[in-house]
């Protein structure tokens, strides 16, 4: 058993972890949940030896220890699998697993490739993953990279394996694989600490759940003692009426967008659908089903090569993103940091970027008006920060609010949201959902692309399922349920 | 360290990062003033300003390309072409009309050169480093091929831009100030300026915000070309002559001024005022070292070292946040 007593860690003025007690038992899956900035990752990094200047005490099997370095933590059997993947793409699986800890050959100073390969193979077998350890990381999918990370964590024979947001880029079947591996580990008496935003996963895999908020522990209780509503309230610190508000009603009378036979070879084929004014149209599917590609085509980033698009009855050709914008389309891209934001620039400049045209005259930006509009959006979305602060200083949830908010200074007629709540905390998620509902109620036509079943089911008026680049099934809101969506994504429409 | 102290340090670092370049310029000026009596004369200060003016104008154009994470290596060669064609129409006893062409042509040639760079970079999507490396060579080749012999003795009506003064200030310095002011306004107060920063800050995000990224990229090379045209006019007029080898190495000096001025070669960060200070620092160093009788090769080594040091320091201060 590992116990942490009264752990504290601060960064300059910020008390990231504020007196936390935690006990980890062998063979348990201990979920750690909380909003961004709650201190989960910091606490785990203390345990894994990243911050030797922590306060408080840690003991292993009753013996007090001082975790002074990552190396030391590894020796004590504590392994952390990083949130951001930390593998070297151009090295092989085996080389990555033993990076910095290569098995020695008989000749001193040399490393044994044979031993490394054998041991890597054994580790992969142990977690039931069929991979050739000679393969380069760059040839693997994100899911397999995640599993290699875990194998790497296991190479030190850990007592406790810490997984920080392991599923943020995995698809449903890949998550199932991961869970199978986790159960295998716990059966071997390894403890697993599981940090995640996804509550459905937490409820599926965890034995006990600890909630953290503002650096403090709120409670640790067995899974059965929690329910979703209470868990969210504990995380956020206030009551939530609903995570998926659905108050708008779509009459389905006015067509906002009509797509027929849209194709781009290699990405999606023959996509046809209709979108109405005031409708939230969910598009569900597995990763790689072509949903993001479809959104990029609709917004002109990578135009479709054939097919027709009508916007409010008018046939249009969308060849560029600026053309799409002028037609009243807007896209909230999946890749928030890579596509959604200019990270080094201010919150204000990011918010006004797409709509600058509306408050400039003769090419000059009307700064006073710009500022008013920026403050209005920030207030509406509860982004509490200075507009002049760099957007990269915001938490993930607030960054996402900027990515969505920047289109709402001059609301588009059609809004395409690609994974709008991926990786953001519950509070921000609820706010994004409330905004979607609000905008639809005002008559905006919204395409909601999401891999999260509860989100698609909770928010959409209608759900389309995409698979291997094609729209395969369609369900109305009453028809749609986890079973038929899951089956449709896998290839069977019921 | 107490929290207060940490806060204080942070403020100092932020201030250093924001205003350090101005302190650096002041330090260089003060150091040379102490070391060299010839340096600290008003005439010499004006001379430095005059010497910096052409590079400063080029650097401002360069700044636009660097802000979009691009670069323009061709400025020196393009300056030679523009200067040569300008001089052709500005020889002794040229008629008025010809003189007018001499003023107009360099600007037109600069813009055309920028259009060529920009359309290949934005239209065909070729890396700016490669494109302008190509035109750096090709432009130079063209001007040498066209006319290898220098043109001397340009008409007095042409030389006034480069050689006359308004009060104590040489006209080239005023041209630089005007170009800088216009560039500053464009970058800070116009939509175009915002888009330039956005394209350099994150091109993908700019695209996803529905910005015509290609147009912006084309435009920054045209701006750079325009600055080259103005610079060529000032340069040729000040010299009273044009040579096919004019402007060699100007590209690197202009880039150095931008970079010493704290702009990021990865785009999205940099200002006109700091670029000017960057140009002034380099100009002052050259001048001061001459005044101290430091030999030319040693000057180059010192300045090379200082460029690297300045950018390193900027990076260090940035990481401390």
PDB file of N, CA and C in Angstrom, chain A residues 184-265:
ATOM      1  N   UNK A 184      -5.909  -6.785 -16.571  1.00  0.00           N
ATOM      2  CA  UNK A 184      -4.838  -7.765 -16.480  1.00  0.00           C
ATOM      3  C   UNK A 184      -3.817  -7.343 -15.423  1.00  0.00           C
ATOM      4  N   UNK A 185      -3.504  -6.047 -15.443  1.00  0.00           N
ATOM      5  CA  UNK A 185      -2.514  -5.537 -14.488  1.00  0.00           C
ATOM      6  C   UNK A 185      -3.009  -5.650 -13.056  1.00  0.00           C
ATOM      7  N   UNK A 186      -4.281  -5.284 -12.847  1.00  0.00           N
ATOM      8  CA  UNK A 186      -4.783  -5.329 -11.480  1.00  0.00           C
ATOM      9  C   UNK A 186      -4.875  -6.770 -11.004  1.00  0.00           C
ATOM     10  N   UNK A 187      -5.132  -7.682 -11.927  1.00  0.00           N
ATOM     11  CA  UNK A 187      -5.161  -9.091 -11.544  1.00  0.00           C
ATOM     12  C   UNK A 187      -3.785  -9.540 -11.055  1.00  0.00           C
ATOM     13  N   UNK A 188      -2.732  -8.874 -11.555  1.00  0.00           N
ATOM     14  CA  UNK A 188      -1.378  -9.190 -11.109  1.00  0.00           C
ATOM     15  C   UNK A 188      -0.992  -8.352  -9.895  1.00  0.00           C
ATOM     16  N   UNK A 189      -2.008  -7.717  -9.298  1.00  0.00           N
ATOM     17  CA  UNK A 189      -1.804  -6.950  -8.065  1.00  0.00           C
ATOM     18  C   UNK A 189      -1.125  -5.591  -8.249  1.00  0.00           C
ATOM     19  N   UNK A 190      -1.035  -5.134  -9.464  1.00  0.00           N
ATOM     20  CA  UNK A 190      -0.529  -3.780  -9.693  1.00  0.00           C
ATOM     21  C   UNK A 190      -1.679  -2.807  -9.441  1.00  0.00           C
ATOM     22  N   UNK A 191      -1.390  -1.711  -8.748  1.00  0.00           N
ATOM     23  CA  UNK A 191      -2.414  -0.680  -8.592  1.00  0.00           C
ATOM     24  C   UNK A 191      -2.366   0.245  -9.799  1.00  0.00           C
ATOM     25  N   UNK A 192      -3.522   0.708 -10.218  1.00  0.00           N
ATOM     26  CA  UNK A 192      -3.572   1.639 -11.354  1.00  0.00           C
ATOM     27  C   UNK A 192      -4.291   2.904 -10.901  1.00  0.00           C
ATOM     28  N   UNK A 193      -3.620   4.037 -11.092  1.00  0.00           N
ATOM     29  CA  UNK A 193      -4.290   5.311 -10.821  1.00  0.00           C
ATOM     30  C   UNK A 193      -4.710   5.881 -12.167  1.00  0.00           C
ATOM     31  N   UNK A 194      -5.990   6.160 -12.270  1.00  0.00           N
ATOM     32  CA  UNK A 194      -6.545   6.495 -13.577  1.00  0.00           C
ATOM     33  C   UNK A 194      -7.099   7.913 -13.538  1.00  0.00           C
ATOM     34  N   UNK A 195      -6.414   8.830 -14.226  1.00  0.00           N
ATOM     35  CA  UNK A 195      -6.893  10.216 -14.279  1.00  0.00           C
ATOM     36  C   UNK A 195      -7.686  10.392 -15.560  1.00  0.00           C
ATOM     37  N   UNK A 196      -8.913  10.864 -15.455  1.00  0.00           N
ATOM     38  CA  UNK A 196      -9.689  11.043 -16.684  1.00  0.00           C
ATOM     39  C   UNK A 196     -10.790  12.074 -16.503  1.00  0.00           C
ATOM     40  N   UNK A 197     -11.162  12.671 -17.622  1.00  0.00           N
ATOM     41  CA  UNK A 197     -12.317  13.570 -17.655  1.00  0.00           C
ATOM     42  C   UNK A 197     -13.588  12.825 -17.987  1.00  0.00           C
ATOM     43  N   UNK A 198     -13.400  11.633 -18.555  1.00  0.00           N
ATOM     44  CA  UNK A 198     -14.570  10.951 -19.098  1.00  0.00           C
ATOM     45  C   UNK A 198     -15.217  10.114 -18.010  1.00  0.00           C
ATOM     46  N   UNK A 199     -16.333  10.597 -17.515  1.00  0.00           N
ATOM     47  CA  UNK A 199     -16.935   9.971 -16.348  1.00  0.00           C
ATOM     48  C   UNK A 199     -17.461   8.577 -16.649  1.00  0.00           C
ATOM     49  N   UNK A 200     -17.964   8.363 -17.885  1.00  0.00           N
ATOM     50  CA  UNK A 200     -18.474   7.021 -18.192  1.00  0.00           C
ATOM     51  C   UNK A 200     -17.358   5.982 -18.081  1.00  0.00           C
ATOM     52  N   UNK A 201     -16.150   6.368 -18.517  1.00  0.00           N
ATOM     53  CA  UNK A 201     -15.015   5.451 -18.397  1.00  0.00           C
ATOM     54  C   UNK A 201     -14.655   5.223 -16.931  1.00  0.00           C
ATOM     55  N   UNK A 202     -14.672   6.307 -16.185  1.00  0.00           N
ATOM     56  CA  UNK A 202     -14.326   6.200 -14.778  1.00  0.00           C
ATOM     57  C   UNK A 202     -15.269   5.222 -14.090  1.00  0.00           C
ATOM     58  N   UNK A 203     -16.564   5.363 -14.385  1.00  0.00           N
ATOM     59  CA  UNK A 203     -17.527   4.466 -13.754  1.00  0.00           C
ATOM     60  C   UNK A 203     -17.347   3.031 -14.218  1.00  0.00           C
ATOM     61  N   UNK A 204     -16.843   2.862 -15.420  1.00  0.00           N
ATOM     62  CA  UNK A 204     -16.668   1.500 -15.911  1.00  0.00           C
ATOM     63  C   UNK A 204     -15.469   0.808 -15.280  1.00  0.00           C
ATOM     64  N   UNK A 205     -14.349   1.547 -15.161  1.00  0.00           N
ATOM     65  CA  UNK A 205     -13.107   0.860 -14.819  1.00  0.00           C
ATOM     66  C   UNK A 205     -12.715   0.973 -13.351  1.00  0.00           C
ATOM     67  N   UNK A 206     -13.166   2.029 -12.660  1.00  0.00           N
ATOM     68  CA  UNK A 206     -12.602   2.308 -11.340  1.00  0.00           C
ATOM     69  C   UNK A 206     -13.193   1.423 -10.253  1.00  0.00           C
ATOM     70  N   UNK A 207     -12.385   1.150  -9.213  1.00  0.00           N
ATOM     71  CA  UNK A 207     -12.899   0.536  -7.991  1.00  0.00           C
ATOM     72  C   UNK A 207     -13.259   1.629  -6.992  1.00  0.00           C
ATOM     73  N   UNK A 208     -12.341   2.600  -6.883  1.00  0.00           N
ATOM     74  CA  UNK A 208     -12.620   3.729  -5.998  1.00  0.00           C
ATOM     75  C   UNK A 208     -12.394   5.020  -6.772  1.00  0.00           C
ATOM     76  N   UNK A 209     -13.085   6.067  -6.374  1.00  0.00           N
ATOM     77  CA  UNK A 209     -12.974   7.344  -7.064  1.00  0.00           C
ATOM     78  C   UNK A 209     -12.635   8.430  -6.051  1.00  0.00           C
ATOM     79  N   UNK A 210     -11.577   9.196  -6.375  1.00  0.00           N
ATOM     80  CA  UNK A 210     -11.236  10.357  -5.558  1.00  0.00           C
ATOM     81  C   UNK A 210     -11.502  11.610  -6.371  1.00  0.00           C
ATOM     82  N   UNK A 211     -12.194  12.569  -5.763  1.00  0.00           N
ATOM     83  CA  UNK A 211     -12.455  13.834  -6.445  1.00  0.00           C
ATOM     84  C   UNK A 211     -11.551  14.906  -5.862  1.00  0.00           C
ATOM     85  N   UNK A 212     -10.910  15.656  -6.745  1.00  0.00           N
ATOM     86  CA  UNK A 212     -10.108  16.791  -6.297  1.00  0.00           C
ATOM     87  C   UNK A 212     -10.686  18.078  -6.857  1.00  0.00           C
ATOM     88  N   UNK A 213     -10.518  19.155  -6.091  1.00  0.00           N
ATOM     89  CA  UNK A 213     -10.950  20.469  -6.567  1.00  0.00           C
ATOM     90  C   UNK A 213     -10.059  21.527  -5.940  1.00  0.00           C
ATOM     91  N   UNK A 214      -9.557  22.447  -6.736  1.00  0.00           N
ATOM     92  CA  UNK A 214      -8.710  23.543  -6.252  1.00  0.00           C
ATOM     93  C   UNK A 214      -7.569  23.042  -5.370  1.00  0.00           C
ATOM     94  N   UNK A 215      -6.924  21.971  -5.776  1.00  0.00           N
ATOM     95  CA  UNK A 215      -5.757  21.481  -5.049  1.00  0.00           C
ATOM     96  C   UNK A 215      -6.077  20.652  -3.823  1.00  0.00           C
ATOM     97  N   UNK A 216      -7.364  20.571  -3.471  1.00  0.00           N
ATOM     98  CA  UNK A 216      -7.737  19.806  -2.273  1.00  0.00           C
ATOM     99  C   UNK A 216      -8.491  18.548  -2.661  1.00  0.00           C
ATOM    100  N   UNK A 217      -8.401  17.548  -1.756  1.00  0.00           N
ATOM    101  CA  UNK A 217      -9.204  16.353  -1.979  1.00  0.00           C
ATOM    102  C   UNK A 217     -10.599  16.607  -1.435  1.00  0.00           C
ATOM    103  N   UNK A 218     -11.608  16.308  -2.227  1.00  0.00           N
ATOM    104  CA  UNK A 218     -12.979  16.491  -1.762  1.00  0.00           C
ATOM    105  C   UNK A 218     -13.460  15.212  -1.089  1.00  0.00           C
ATOM    106  N   UNK A 219     -13.241  14.067  -1.735  1.00  0.00           N
ATOM    107  CA  UNK A 219     -13.671  12.803  -1.136  1.00  0.00           C
ATOM    108  C   UNK A 219     -13.073  11.630  -1.890  1.00  0.00           C
ATOM    109  N   UNK A 220     -12.886  10.518  -1.170  1.00  0.00           N
ATOM    110  CA  UNK A 220     -12.562   9.248  -1.811  1.00  0.00           C
ATOM    111  C   UNK A 220     -13.617   8.253  -1.384  1.00  0.00           C
ATOM    112  N   UNK A 221     -14.275   7.631  -2.355  1.00  0.00           N
ATOM    113  CA  UNK A 221     -15.294   6.648  -2.002  1.00  0.00           C
ATOM    114  C   UNK A 221     -15.324   5.535  -3.046  1.00  0.00           C
ATOM    115  N   UNK A 222     -15.795   4.354  -2.653  1.00  0.00           N
ATOM    116  CA  UNK A 222     -15.948   3.290  -3.647  1.00  0.00           C
ATOM    117  C   UNK A 222     -16.892   3.755  -4.751  1.00  0.00           C
ATOM    118  N   UNK A 223     -16.706   3.172  -5.930  1.00  0.00           N
ATOM    119  CA  UNK A 223     -17.485   3.588  -7.093  1.00  0.00           C
ATOM    120  C   UNK A 223     -18.987   3.585  -6.832  1.00  0.00           C
ATOM    121  N   UNK A 224     -19.453   2.516  -6.158  1.00  0.00           N
ATOM    122  CA  UNK A 224     -20.904   2.357  -5.991  1.00  0.00           C
ATOM    123  C   UNK A 224     -21.529   3.486  -5.184  1.00  0.00           C
ATOM    124  N   UNK A 225     -20.710   4.147  -4.385  1.00  0.00           N
ATOM    125  CA  UNK A 225     -21.249   5.231  -3.561  1.00  0.00           C
ATOM    126  C   UNK A 225     -21.481   6.504  -4.359  1.00  0.00           C
ATOM    127  N   UNK A 226     -20.889   6.578  -5.539  1.00  0.00           N
ATOM    128  CA  UNK A 226     -21.025   7.790  -6.364  1.00  0.00           C
ATOM    129  C   UNK A 226     -22.122   7.592  -7.393  1.00  0.00           C
ATOM    130  N   UNK A 227     -22.780   8.687  -7.783  1.00  0.00           N
ATOM    131  CA  UNK A 227     -23.504   8.656  -9.048  1.00  0.00           C
ATOM    132  C   UNK A 227     -23.036   9.861  -9.852  1.00  0.00           C
ATOM    133  N   UNK A 228     -23.376   9.876 -11.121  1.00  0.00           N
ATOM    134  CA  UNK A 228     -22.779  10.882 -12.012  1.00  0.00           C
ATOM    135  C   UNK A 228     -23.041  12.296 -11.522  1.00  0.00           C
ATOM    136  N   UNK A 229     -24.279  12.510 -11.098  1.00  0.00           N
ATOM    137  CA  UNK A 229     -24.655  13.865 -10.712  1.00  0.00           C
ATOM    138  C   UNK A 229     -23.853  14.348  -9.501  1.00  0.00           C
ATOM    139  N   UNK A 230     -23.721  13.447  -8.517  1.00  0.00           N
ATOM    140  CA  UNK A 230     -23.010  13.822  -7.307  1.00  0.00           C
ATOM    141  C   UNK A 230     -21.519  14.015  -7.610  1.00  0.00           C
ATOM    142  N   UNK A 231     -21.008  13.188  -8.508  1.00  0.00           N
ATOM    143  CA  UNK A 231     -19.596  13.284  -8.866  1.00  0.00           C
ATOM    144  C   UNK A 231     -19.324  14.638  -9.521  1.00  0.00           C
ATOM    145  N   UNK A 232     -20.194  15.017 -10.437  1.00  0.00           N
ATOM    146  CA  UNK A 232     -20.003  16.293 -11.131  1.00  0.00           C
ATOM    147  C   UNK A 232     -20.097  17.447 -10.141  1.00  0.00           C
ATOM    148  N   UNK A 233     -21.084  17.399  -9.278  1.00  0.00           N
ATOM    149  CA  UNK A 233     -21.227  18.463  -8.285  1.00  0.00           C
ATOM    150  C   UNK A 233     -19.975  18.567  -7.436  1.00  0.00           C
ATOM    151  N   UNK A 234     -19.420  17.408  -7.031  1.00  0.00           N
ATOM    152  CA  UNK A 234     -18.211  17.422  -6.207  1.00  0.00           C
ATOM    153  C   UNK A 234     -17.044  18.037  -6.982  1.00  0.00           C
ATOM    154  N   UNK A 235     -16.953  17.733  -8.290  1.00  0.00           N
ATOM    155  CA  UNK A 235     -15.851  18.245  -9.094  1.00  0.00           C
ATOM    156  C   UNK A 235     -15.970  19.745  -9.293  1.00  0.00           C
ATOM    157  N   UNK A 236     -17.176  20.190  -9.577  1.00  0.00           N
ATOM    158  CA  UNK A 236     -17.375  21.577  -9.979  1.00  0.00           C
ATOM    159  C   UNK A 236     -17.640  22.469  -8.781  1.00  0.00           C
ATOM    160  N   UNK A 237     -18.203  21.892  -7.717  1.00  0.00           N
ATOM    161  CA  UNK A 237     -18.456  22.677  -6.532  1.00  0.00           C
ATOM    162  C   UNK A 237     -19.786  23.405  -6.566  1.00  0.00           C
ATOM    163  N   UNK A 238     -20.607  23.077  -7.545  1.00  0.00           N
ATOM    164  CA  UNK A 238     -21.961  23.630  -7.550  1.00  0.00           C
ATOM    165  C   UNK A 238     -22.886  22.615  -8.214  1.00  0.00           C
ATOM    166  N   UNK A 239     -24.167  22.831  -8.058  1.00  0.00           N
ATOM    167  CA  UNK A 239     -25.131  21.877  -8.600  1.00  0.00           C
ATOM    168  C   UNK A 239     -25.302  22.088 -10.102  1.00  0.00           C
ATOM    169  N   UNK A 240     -25.558  21.007 -10.787  1.00  0.00           N
ATOM    170  CA  UNK A 240     -25.828  21.110 -12.214  1.00  0.00           C
ATOM    171  C   UNK A 240     -27.207  20.598 -12.526  1.00  0.00           C
ATOM    172  N   UNK A 241     -27.966  21.395 -13.268  1.00  0.00           N
ATOM    173  CA  UNK A 241     -29.291  20.908 -13.615  1.00  0.00           C
ATOM    174  C   UNK A 241     -29.147  19.795 -14.642  1.00  0.00           C
ATOM    175  N   UNK A 242     -28.338  20.054 -15.664  1.00  0.00           N
ATOM    176  CA  UNK A 242     -28.168  19.022 -16.672  1.00  0.00           C
ATOM    177  C   UNK A 242     -26.874  19.248 -17.424  1.00  0.00           C
ATOM    178  N   UNK A 243     -26.205  18.153 -17.745  1.00  0.00           N
ATOM    179  CA  UNK A 243     -24.989  18.247 -18.533  1.00  0.00           C
ATOM    180  C   UNK A 243     -25.347  18.386 -20.012  1.00  0.00           C
ATOM    181  N   UNK A 244     -26.529  17.935 -20.366  1.00  0.00           N
ATOM    182  CA  UNK A 244     -26.948  17.982 -21.774  1.00  0.00           C
ATOM    183  C   UNK A 244     -28.287  18.689 -21.921  1.00  0.00           C
ATOM    184  N   UNK A 245     -28.281  20.005 -21.831  1.00  0.00           N
ATOM    185  CA  UNK A 245     -29.558  20.710 -21.950  1.00  0.00           C
ATOM    186  C   UNK A 245     -30.114  20.565 -23.375  1.00  0.00           C
ATOM    187  N   UNK A 246     -31.405  20.386 -23.464  1.00  0.00           N
ATOM    188  CA  UNK A 246     -32.006  20.283 -24.798  1.00  0.00           C
ATOM    189  C   UNK A 246     -33.366  20.961 -24.752  1.00  0.00           C
ATOM    190  N   UNK A 247     -33.343  22.282 -24.786  1.00  0.00           N
ATOM    191  CA  UNK A 247     -34.586  23.025 -24.622  1.00  0.00           C
ATOM    192  C   UNK A 247     -35.112  23.541 -25.947  1.00  0.00           C
ATOM    193  N   UNK A 248     -34.236  23.578 -26.965  1.00  0.00           N
ATOM    194  CA  UNK A 248     -34.695  24.135 -28.235  1.00  0.00           C
ATOM    195  C   UNK A 248     -35.554  23.114 -28.967  1.00  0.00           C
ATOM    196  N   UNK A 249     -36.422  23.619 -29.811  1.00  0.00           N
ATOM    197  CA  UNK A 249     -37.228  22.710 -30.618  1.00  0.00           C
ATOM    198  C   UNK A 249     -37.024  23.071 -32.080  1.00  0.00           C
ATOM    199  N   UNK A 250     -36.659  22.062 -32.876  1.00  0.00           N
ATOM    200  CA  UNK A 250     -36.419  22.334 -34.286  1.00  0.00           C
ATOM    201  C   UNK A 250     -37.657  21.911 -35.069  1.00  0.00           C
ATOM    202  N   UNK A 251     -38.204  22.866 -35.818  1.00  0.00           N
ATOM    203  CA  UNK A 251     -39.414  22.508 -36.566  1.00  0.00           C
ATOM    204  C   UNK A 251     -39.084  21.800 -37.875  1.00  0.00           C
ATOM    205  N   UNK A 252     -37.808  21.851 -38.286  1.00  0.00           N
ATOM    206  CA  UNK A 252     -37.401  21.145 -39.493  1.00  0.00           C
ATOM    207  C   UNK A 252     -38.042  21.680 -40.764  1.00  0.00           C
ATOM    208  N   UNK A 253     -38.451  22.944 -40.717  1.00  0.00           N
ATOM    209  CA  UNK A 253     -39.137  23.484 -41.889  1.00  0.00           C
ATOM    210  C   UNK A 253     -38.170  24.098 -42.888  1.00  0.00           C
ATOM    211  N   UNK A 254     -37.233  24.879 -42.383  1.00  0.00           N
ATOM    212  CA  UNK A 254     -36.379  25.618 -43.309  1.00  0.00           C
ATOM    213  C   UNK A 254     -35.038  24.910 -43.474  1.00  0.00           C
ATOM    214  N   UNK A 255     -34.690  24.587 -44.710  1.00  0.00           N
ATOM    215  CA  UNK A 255     -33.425  23.928 -44.983  1.00  0.00           C
ATOM    216  C   UNK A 255     -32.285  24.945 -44.898  1.00  0.00           C
ATOM    217  N   UNK A 256     -31.287  24.618 -44.102  1.00  0.00           N
ATOM    218  CA  UNK A 256     -30.129  25.509 -44.032  1.00  0.00           C
ATOM    219  C   UNK A 256     -29.061  25.043 -45.003  1.00  0.00           C
ATOM    220  N   UNK A 257     -28.915  23.730 -45.082  1.00  0.00           N
ATOM    221  CA  UNK A 257     -27.850  23.198 -45.922  1.00  0.00           C
ATOM    222  C   UNK A 257     -28.307  21.873 -46.510  1.00  0.00           C
ATOM    223  N   UNK A 258     -28.012  21.702 -47.773  1.00  0.00           N
ATOM    224  CA  UNK A 258     -28.358  20.449 -48.418  1.00  0.00           C
ATOM    225  C   UNK A 258     -27.116  19.956 -49.141  1.00  0.00           C
ATOM    226  N   UNK A 259     -26.659  18.804 -48.749  1.00  0.00           N
ATOM    227  CA  UNK A 259     -25.436  18.259 -49.325  1.00  0.00           C
ATOM    228  C   UNK A 259     -25.803  17.004 -50.085  1.00  0.00           C
ATOM    229  N   UNK A 260     -25.373  16.915 -51.341  1.00  0.00           N
ATOM    230  CA  UNK A 260     -25.658  15.671 -52.053  1.00  0.00           C
ATOM    231  C   UNK A 260     -24.448  15.172 -52.829  1.00  0.00           C
ATOM    232  N   UNK A 261     -24.145  13.922 -52.569  1.00  0.00           N
ATOM    233  CA  UNK A 261     -23.091  13.216 -53.297  1.00  0.00           C
ATOM    234  C   UNK A 261     -21.709  13.808 -53.130  1.00  0.00           C
ATOM    235  N   UNK A 262     -21.457  14.391 -51.983  1.00  0.00           N
ATOM    236  CA  UNK A 262     -20.155  15.028 -51.769  1.00  0.00           C
ATOM    237  C   UNK A 262     -19.060  13.967 -51.595  1.00  0.00           C
ATOM    238  N   UNK A 263     -17.975  14.141 -52.318  1.00  0.00           N
ATOM    239  CA  UNK A 263     -16.883  13.167 -52.222  1.00  0.00           C
ATOM    240  C   UNK A 263     -15.531  13.851 -52.279  1.00  0.00           C
ATOM    241  N   UNK A 264     -14.601  13.251 -51.583  1.00  0.00           N
ATOM    242  CA  UNK A 264     -13.192  13.547 -51.824  1.00  0.00           C
ATOM    243  C   UNK A 264     -12.469  12.213 -51.685  1.00  0.00           C
ATOM    244  N   UNK A 265     -11.942  11.715 -52.793  1.00  0.00           N
ATOM    245  CA  UNK A 265     -11.369  10.361 -52.766  1.00  0.00           C
ATOM    246  C   UNK A 265     -10.343  10.216 -51.641  1.00  0.00           C
TER     247      UNK A 265
END
